[in-house]
């Protein structure tokens, strides 16, 4: 009982508003409060590291191929050690990129909860299904959506913020935030939402985040 009371006392006073978050690939997160968090994988720093990683991976591949061509007498310990050194280079670059993406997620979550919203709403993304798209699977994996959700959930629980999860089939992008009309013919290439009923015009992703914020059918994580 004492521990629960102490935890409640340590929780901040929340504001009477919520935040809807639309996660994507073009930008990492578009929020209903107007904040947009860019895709870190499109930054020059990450791109340079990814190029370096490709070079080191190609070098490792060549070392393996050269090693296979040698006969048993030629396969010296020094050759195996060179391969091991190259493997460590590749592993370090993978680790560095992973840390950069994780640090970015932590930064986004920190900024979101800093505003002390009463609730945060996200969509229950079908990440496994999205990964089946060969063109997008790599980009989706790099965004680390699942890690973002778990860390956001933990932070919300810690601060007493309600984390709402909306069903993945909810048409957040196709629904007009102004009048509720559903634009069923909305294409992925349509970056601006134009309502055929009331003429409401808004950025597609911001419109989706506003709908998520105000959605009344959800589960609490």
PDB file of C-alpha atoms in Angstrom:
ATOM      1  CA  UNK A   1       0.000   0.000   0.000  1.00  0.00           C
ATOM      2  CA  UNK A   2       2.781   2.391   0.868  1.00  0.00           C
ATOM      3  CA  UNK A   3       4.600   1.720  -2.367  1.00  0.00           C
ATOM      4  CA  UNK A   4       1.444   2.417  -4.389  1.00  0.00           C
ATOM      5  CA  UNK A   5       0.850   5.685  -2.520  1.00  0.00           C
ATOM      6  CA  UNK A   6       4.444   6.786  -3.076  1.00  0.00           C
ATOM      7  CA  UNK A   7       4.165   5.993  -6.788  1.00  0.00           C
ATOM      8  CA  UNK A   8       0.956   8.041  -7.105  1.00  0.00           C
ATOM      9  CA  UNK A   9       2.582  10.981  -5.310  1.00  0.00           C
ATOM     10  CA  UNK A  10       5.583  10.845  -7.685  1.00  0.00           C
ATOM     11  CA  UNK A  11       3.371  10.930 -10.791  1.00  0.00           C
ATOM     12  CA  UNK A  12       3.114  14.372 -12.425  1.00  0.00           C
ATOM     13  CA  UNK A  13      -0.111  16.361 -12.722  1.00  0.00           C
ATOM     14  CA  UNK A  14      -1.425  15.622 -16.214  1.00  0.00           C
ATOM     15  CA  UNK A  15      -3.014  18.130 -18.580  1.00  0.00           C
ATOM     16  CA  UNK A  16      -6.536  17.744 -19.926  1.00  0.00           C
ATOM     17  CA  UNK A  17      -5.639  16.841 -23.512  1.00  0.00           C
ATOM     18  CA  UNK A  18      -4.437  13.880 -25.519  1.00  0.00           C
ATOM     19  CA  UNK A  19      -1.964  13.248 -28.328  1.00  0.00           C
ATOM     20  CA  UNK A  20      -2.543  11.054 -31.369  1.00  0.00           C
ATOM     21  CA  UNK A  21       0.521   9.577 -33.064  1.00  0.00           C
ATOM     22  CA  UNK A  22       0.593   8.374 -36.655  1.00  0.00           C
ATOM     23  CA  UNK A  23       3.729   6.294 -37.278  1.00  0.00           C
ATOM     24  CA  UNK A  24       5.157   6.068 -40.775  1.00  0.00           C
ATOM     25  CA  UNK A  25       8.154   5.596 -43.029  1.00  0.00           C
ATOM     26  CA  UNK A  26       8.399   9.008 -44.695  1.00  0.00           C
ATOM     27  CA  UNK A  27       8.493  10.540 -41.203  1.00  0.00           C
ATOM     28  CA  UNK A  28       8.842   8.466 -38.058  1.00  0.00           C
ATOM     29  CA  UNK A  29       5.953  10.037 -36.140  1.00  0.00           C
ATOM     30  CA  UNK A  30       3.378  12.726 -36.915  1.00  0.00           C
ATOM     31  CA  UNK A  31       1.590  14.004 -33.824  1.00  0.00           C
ATOM     32  CA  UNK A  32      -1.758  15.703 -33.430  1.00  0.00           C
ATOM     33  CA  UNK A  33      -0.101  18.579 -31.555  1.00  0.00           C
ATOM     34  CA  UNK A  34       1.693  19.555 -34.769  1.00  0.00           C
ATOM     35  CA  UNK A  35       5.084  18.007 -33.971  1.00  0.00           C
ATOM     36  CA  UNK A  36       6.721  15.844 -36.619  1.00  0.00           C
ATOM     37  CA  UNK A  37       9.637  13.548 -35.863  1.00  0.00           C
ATOM     38  CA  UNK A  38      11.711  12.871 -38.941  1.00  0.00           C
ATOM     39  CA  UNK A  39      12.934   9.486 -40.078  1.00  0.00           C
ATOM     40  CA  UNK A  40      16.430   9.235 -38.552  1.00  0.00           C
ATOM     41  CA  UNK A  41      17.434   6.756 -41.268  1.00  0.00           C
ATOM     42  CA  UNK A  42      17.256   9.587 -43.799  1.00  0.00           C
ATOM     43  CA  UNK A  43      19.789  11.759 -41.956  1.00  0.00           C
ATOM     44  CA  UNK A  44      23.304  12.192 -43.367  1.00  0.00           C
ATOM     45  CA  UNK A  45      24.895  10.708 -40.259  1.00  0.00           C
ATOM     46  CA  UNK A  46      23.002   7.422 -40.564  1.00  0.00           C
ATOM     47  CA  UNK A  47      23.387   7.285 -44.335  1.00  0.00           C
ATOM     48  CA  UNK A  48      27.170   7.612 -44.021  1.00  0.00           C
ATOM     49  CA  UNK A  49      27.300   4.801 -41.476  1.00  0.00           C
ATOM     50  CA  UNK A  50      25.104   2.603 -43.684  1.00  0.00           C
ATOM     51  CA  UNK A  51      27.441   3.184 -46.648  1.00  0.00           C
ATOM     52  CA  UNK A  52      30.426   2.319 -44.484  1.00  0.00           C
ATOM     53  CA  UNK A  53      28.640  -0.812 -43.283  1.00  0.00           C
ATOM     54  CA  UNK A  54      28.029  -1.939 -46.874  1.00  0.00           C
ATOM     55  CA  UNK A  55      31.704  -1.458 -47.721  1.00  0.00           C
ATOM     56  CA  UNK A  56      32.822  -3.458 -44.691  1.00  0.00           C
ATOM     57  CA  UNK A  57      30.283  -6.206 -45.447  1.00  0.00           C
ATOM     58  CA  UNK A  58      31.559  -6.479 -49.017  1.00  0.00           C
ATOM     59  CA  UNK A  59      35.123  -6.641 -47.699  1.00  0.00           C
ATOM     60  CA  UNK A  60      34.130  -9.430 -45.294  1.00  0.00           C
ATOM     61  CA  UNK A  61      32.424 -11.319 -48.107  1.00  0.00           C
ATOM     62  CA  UNK A  62      35.564 -11.089 -50.279  1.00  0.00           C
ATOM     63  CA  UNK A  63      37.743 -12.354 -47.416  1.00  0.00           C
ATOM     64  CA  UNK A  64      35.452 -15.361 -47.003  1.00  0.00           C
ATOM     65  CA  UNK A  65      35.555 -16.109 -50.737  1.00  0.00           C
ATOM     66  CA  UNK A  66      39.352 -15.834 -50.821  1.00  0.00           C
ATOM     67  CA  UNK A  67      39.588 -18.107 -47.790  1.00  0.00           C
ATOM     68  CA  UNK A  68      37.431 -20.771 -49.457  1.00  0.00           C
ATOM     69  CA  UNK A  69      39.724 -20.803 -52.498  1.00  0.00           C
ATOM     70  CA  UNK A  70      42.760 -21.712 -50.399  1.00  0.00           C
ATOM     71  CA  UNK A  71      43.676 -25.337 -49.844  1.00  0.00           C
ATOM     72  CA  UNK A  72      44.097 -26.781 -46.347  1.00  0.00           C
ATOM     73  CA  UNK A  73      47.829 -26.093 -46.242  1.00  0.00           C
ATOM     74  CA  UNK A  74      47.337 -22.432 -47.171  1.00  0.00           C
ATOM     75  CA  UNK A  75      44.645 -21.715 -44.591  1.00  0.00           C
ATOM     76  CA  UNK A  76      46.809 -20.054 -41.993  1.00  0.00           C
ATOM     77  CA  UNK A  77      45.781 -18.778 -38.556  1.00  0.00           C
ATOM     78  CA  UNK A  78      46.554 -15.207 -39.691  1.00  0.00           C
ATOM     79  CA  UNK A  79      43.966 -15.495 -42.468  1.00  0.00           C
ATOM     80  CA  UNK A  80      41.268 -16.610 -40.023  1.00  0.00           C
ATOM     81  CA  UNK A  81      42.220 -13.803 -37.663  1.00  0.00           C
ATOM     82  CA  UNK A  82      41.826 -11.237 -40.464  1.00  0.00           C
ATOM     83  CA  UNK A  83      38.341 -12.533 -41.135  1.00  0.00           C
ATOM     84  CA  UNK A  84      37.500 -12.319 -37.426  1.00  0.00           C
ATOM     85  CA  UNK A  85      38.755  -8.720 -37.287  1.00  0.00           C
ATOM     86  CA  UNK A  86      36.563  -7.825 -40.256  1.00  0.00           C
ATOM     87  CA  UNK A  87      33.552  -9.491 -38.616  1.00  0.00           C
ATOM     88  CA  UNK A  88      34.105  -7.358 -35.523  1.00  0.00           C
ATOM     89  CA  UNK A  89      34.164  -4.203 -37.672  1.00  0.00           C
ATOM     90  CA  UNK A  90      30.808  -5.144 -39.194  1.00  0.00           C
ATOM     91  CA  UNK A  91      29.313  -6.009 -35.799  1.00  0.00           C
ATOM     92  CA  UNK A  92      30.452  -2.702 -34.280  1.00  0.00           C
ATOM     93  CA  UNK A  93      28.803  -0.741 -37.112  1.00  0.00           C
ATOM     94  CA  UNK A  94      25.560  -2.701 -36.687  1.00  0.00           C
ATOM     95  CA  UNK A  95      25.681  -2.010 -32.949  1.00  0.00           C
ATOM     96  CA  UNK A  96      26.347   1.696 -33.490  1.00  0.00           C
ATOM     97  CA  UNK A  97      23.427   2.068 -35.907  1.00  0.00           C
ATOM     98  CA  UNK A  98      21.143   0.165 -33.544  1.00  0.00           C
ATOM     99  CA  UNK A  99      22.138   2.427 -30.647  1.00  0.00           C
ATOM    100  CA  UNK A 100      21.481   5.563 -32.708  1.00  0.00           C
ATOM    101  CA  UNK A 101      17.973   4.393 -33.586  1.00  0.00           C
ATOM    102  CA  UNK A 102      17.226   3.406 -30.004  1.00  0.00           C
ATOM    103  CA  UNK A 103      18.520   6.735 -28.664  1.00  0.00           C
ATOM    104  CA  UNK A 104      16.271   8.545 -31.138  1.00  0.00           C
ATOM    105  CA  UNK A 105      13.236   6.565 -29.974  1.00  0.00           C
ATOM    106  CA  UNK A 106      14.051   7.458 -26.371  1.00  0.00           C
ATOM    107  CA  UNK A 107      14.318  11.133 -27.322  1.00  0.00           C
ATOM    108  CA  UNK A 108      10.937  11.114 -29.118  1.00  0.00           C
ATOM    109  CA  UNK A 109       9.212   9.438 -26.164  1.00  0.00           C
ATOM    110  CA  UNK A 110      10.827  11.851 -23.713  1.00  0.00           C
ATOM    111  CA  UNK A 111       9.547  14.858 -25.677  1.00  0.00           C
ATOM    112  CA  UNK A 112       6.054  13.365 -25.980  1.00  0.00           C
ATOM    113  CA  UNK A 113       5.561  12.706 -22.265  1.00  0.00           C
ATOM    114  CA  UNK A 114       7.175  16.017 -21.306  1.00  0.00           C
ATOM    115  CA  UNK A 115       3.929  17.762 -22.341  1.00  0.00           C
ATOM    116  CA  UNK A 116       2.094  15.641 -19.694  1.00  0.00           C
ATOM    117  CA  UNK A 117      -0.924  14.616 -21.810  1.00  0.00           C
ATOM    118  CA  UNK A 118      -3.851  12.811 -20.197  1.00  0.00           C
ATOM    119  CA  UNK A 119      -3.674  10.138 -22.896  1.00  0.00           C
ATOM    120  CA  UNK A 120      -1.643   9.108 -25.949  1.00  0.00           C
ATOM    121  CA  UNK A 121      -3.219   7.175 -28.800  1.00  0.00           C
ATOM    122  CA  UNK A 122      -1.384   4.958 -31.271  1.00  0.00           C
ATOM    123  CA  UNK A 123      -2.492   2.484 -33.900  1.00  0.00           C
ATOM    124  CA  UNK A 124      -2.062  -1.271 -33.414  1.00  0.00           C
ATOM    125  CA  UNK A 125       0.270  -1.699 -36.377  1.00  0.00           C
ATOM    126  CA  UNK A 126       0.539  -5.107 -38.031  1.00  0.00           C
ATOM    127  CA  UNK A 127       4.340  -4.991 -38.216  1.00  0.00           C
ATOM    128  CA  UNK A 128       4.673  -8.656 -39.232  1.00  0.00           C
ATOM    129  CA  UNK A 129       2.255  -8.131 -42.102  1.00  0.00           C
ATOM    130  CA  UNK A 130       4.019  -4.939 -43.169  1.00  0.00           C
ATOM    131  CA  UNK A 131       7.352  -6.789 -43.209  1.00  0.00           C
ATOM    132  CA  UNK A 132       6.025  -9.080 -45.947  1.00  0.00           C
ATOM    133  CA  UNK A 133       6.296  -6.177 -48.384  1.00  0.00           C
ATOM    134  CA  UNK A 134       9.772  -6.746 -49.847  1.00  0.00           C
ATOM    135  CA  UNK A 135      10.146  -3.136 -50.951  1.00  0.00           C
ATOM    136  CA  UNK A 136       9.396  -1.743 -47.513  1.00  0.00           C
ATOM    137  CA  UNK A 137      10.538  -4.506 -45.130  1.00  0.00           C
ATOM    138  CA  UNK A 138      14.015  -3.070 -44.568  1.00  0.00           C
ATOM    139  CA  UNK A 139      12.723   0.473 -43.974  1.00  0.00           C
ATOM    140  CA  UNK A 140      10.064  -0.821 -41.576  1.00  0.00           C
ATOM    141  CA  UNK A 141      12.597  -2.877 -39.608  1.00  0.00           C
ATOM    142  CA  UNK A 142      14.864   0.170 -39.276  1.00  0.00           C
ATOM    143  CA  UNK A 143      12.037   2.244 -37.781  1.00  0.00           C
ATOM    144  CA  UNK A 144      11.758  -0.147 -34.795  1.00  0.00           C
ATOM    145  CA  UNK A 145       8.019   0.430 -34.326  1.00  0.00           C
ATOM    146  CA  UNK A 146       7.645  -2.464 -31.866  1.00  0.00           C
ATOM    147  CA  UNK A 147      10.439  -1.172 -29.632  1.00  0.00           C
ATOM    148  CA  UNK A 148       8.856   2.291 -29.731  1.00  0.00           C
ATOM    149  CA  UNK A 149       5.498   0.912 -28.590  1.00  0.00           C
ATOM    150  CA  UNK A 150       6.994  -1.118 -25.717  1.00  0.00           C
ATOM    151  CA  UNK A 151       9.089   1.795 -24.446  1.00  0.00           C
ATOM    152  CA  UNK A 152       6.207   4.242 -24.803  1.00  0.00           C
ATOM    153  CA  UNK A 153       3.933   1.864 -22.906  1.00  0.00           C
ATOM    154  CA  UNK A 154       6.454   1.529 -20.062  1.00  0.00           C
ATOM    155  CA  UNK A 155       6.916   5.304 -19.830  1.00  0.00           C
ATOM    156  CA  UNK A 156       3.162   5.943 -19.862  1.00  0.00           C
ATOM    157  CA  UNK A 157       2.638   3.386 -17.090  1.00  0.00           C
ATOM    158  CA  UNK A 158       5.390   5.037 -15.071  1.00  0.00           C
ATOM    159  CA  UNK A 159       3.844   8.504 -15.375  1.00  0.00           C
ATOM    160  CA  UNK A 160       0.177   7.501 -15.175  1.00  0.00           C
ATOM    161  CA  UNK A 161      -0.560   8.465 -18.798  1.00  0.00           C
ATOM    162  CA  UNK A 162      -3.258   6.380 -20.476  1.00  0.00           C
ATOM    163  CA  UNK A 163      -1.913   4.673 -23.610  1.00  0.00           C
ATOM    164  CA  UNK A 164      -4.770   3.983 -25.993  1.00  0.00           C
ATOM    165  CA  UNK A 165      -4.333   1.475 -28.826  1.00  0.00           C
ATOM    166  CA  UNK A 166      -6.716   1.726 -31.775  1.00  0.00           C
ATOM    167  CA  UNK A 167      -7.575  -1.276 -33.946  1.00  0.00           C
ATOM    168  CA  UNK A 168      -5.373  -1.597 -37.029  1.00  0.00           C
ATOM    169  CA  UNK A 169      -8.447  -1.602 -39.284  1.00  0.00           C
ATOM    170  CA  UNK A 170      -9.609   1.817 -38.122  1.00  0.00           C
ATOM    171  CA  UNK A 171      -9.449   4.080 -41.234  1.00  0.00           C
ATOM    172  CA  UNK A 172      -7.550   6.933 -39.572  1.00  0.00           C
ATOM    173  CA  UNK A 173      -6.031   8.155 -42.854  1.00  0.00           C
ATOM    174  CA  UNK A 174      -9.237   7.906 -44.885  1.00  0.00           C
ATOM    175  CA  UNK A 175     -11.570   9.586 -42.373  1.00  0.00           C
ATOM    176  CA  UNK A 176     -12.164  13.333 -42.518  1.00  0.00           C
ATOM    177  CA  UNK A 177     -11.375  14.795 -39.111  1.00  0.00           C
ATOM    178  CA  UNK A 178     -13.811  17.640 -39.714  1.00  0.00           C
ATOM    179  CA  UNK A 179     -17.001  15.824 -40.768  1.00  0.00           C
ATOM    180  CA  UNK A 180     -16.251  12.104 -40.411  1.00  0.00           C
ATOM    181  CA  UNK A 181     -16.657  11.297 -44.093  1.00  0.00           C
ATOM    182  CA  UNK A 182     -14.611   8.258 -45.209  1.00  0.00           C
ATOM    183  CA  UNK A 183     -12.714   8.752 -48.460  1.00  0.00           C
ATOM    184  CA  UNK A 184     -12.423   5.121 -49.559  1.00  0.00           C
ATOM    185  CA  UNK A 185     -10.481   5.915 -52.763  1.00  0.00           C
ATOM    186  CA  UNK A 186      -7.582   7.611 -50.932  1.00  0.00           C
ATOM    187  CA  UNK A 187      -4.283   6.386 -52.400  1.00  0.00           C
ATOM    188  CA  UNK A 188      -0.925   5.977 -50.667  1.00  0.00           C
ATOM    189  CA  UNK A 189       0.485   8.596 -53.037  1.00  0.00           C
ATOM    190  CA  UNK A 190      -2.082  11.173 -51.857  1.00  0.00           C
ATOM    191  CA  UNK A 191      -0.148  13.181 -49.291  1.00  0.00           C
ATOM    192  CA  UNK A 192      -2.902  15.779 -48.776  1.00  0.00           C
ATOM    193  CA  UNK A 193      -6.362  14.832 -47.525  1.00  0.00           C
ATOM    194  CA  UNK A 194      -9.154  16.674 -49.351  1.00  0.00           C
ATOM    195  CA  UNK A 195     -12.627  15.804 -48.107  1.00  0.00           C
ATOM    196  CA  UNK A 196     -15.153  15.318 -50.943  1.00  0.00           C
ATOM    197  CA  UNK A 197     -18.030  16.246 -48.606  1.00  0.00           C
ATOM    198  CA  UNK A 198     -17.022  19.338 -46.613  1.00  0.00           C
ATOM    199  CA  UNK A 199     -13.879  20.449 -48.501  1.00  0.00           C
ATOM    200  CA  UNK A 200     -11.616  20.028 -45.455  1.00  0.00           C
ATOM    201  CA  UNK A 201      -7.928  20.086 -46.484  1.00  0.00           C
ATOM    202  CA  UNK A 202      -5.132  18.780 -44.292  1.00  0.00           C
ATOM    203  CA  UNK A 203      -1.853  16.890 -44.467  1.00  0.00           C
ATOM    204  CA  UNK A 204      -2.720  13.205 -44.743  1.00  0.00           C
ATOM    205  CA  UNK A 205      -0.648  12.092 -41.743  1.00  0.00           C
ATOM    206  CA  UNK A 206      -1.707  14.979 -39.503  1.00  0.00           C
ATOM    207  CA  UNK A 207      -5.346  14.211 -40.325  1.00  0.00           C
ATOM    208  CA  UNK A 208      -4.712  10.596 -39.288  1.00  0.00           C
ATOM    209  CA  UNK A 209      -3.094  11.625 -35.990  1.00  0.00           C
ATOM    210  CA  UNK A 210      -6.039  13.912 -35.170  1.00  0.00           C
ATOM    211  CA  UNK A 211      -8.455  11.039 -35.816  1.00  0.00           C
ATOM    212  CA  UNK A 212      -6.404   8.733 -33.601  1.00  0.00           C
ATOM    213  CA  UNK A 213      -6.364  11.326 -30.811  1.00  0.00           C
ATOM    214  CA  UNK A 214     -10.162  11.632 -30.856  1.00  0.00           C
ATOM    215  CA  UNK A 215     -11.021   7.984 -31.530  1.00  0.00           C
ATOM    216  CA  UNK A 216     -13.426   6.635 -28.908  1.00  0.00           C
ATOM    217  CA  UNK A 217     -13.002   2.915 -29.679  1.00  0.00           C
ATOM    218  CA  UNK A 218      -9.711   1.661 -28.278  1.00  0.00           C
ATOM    219  CA  UNK A 219      -7.984  -0.689 -25.873  1.00  0.00           C
ATOM    220  CA  UNK A 220      -5.792   0.505 -23.000  1.00  0.00           C
ATOM    221  CA  UNK A 221      -2.271  -0.940 -23.150  1.00  0.00           C
TER     222      UNK A 221
END
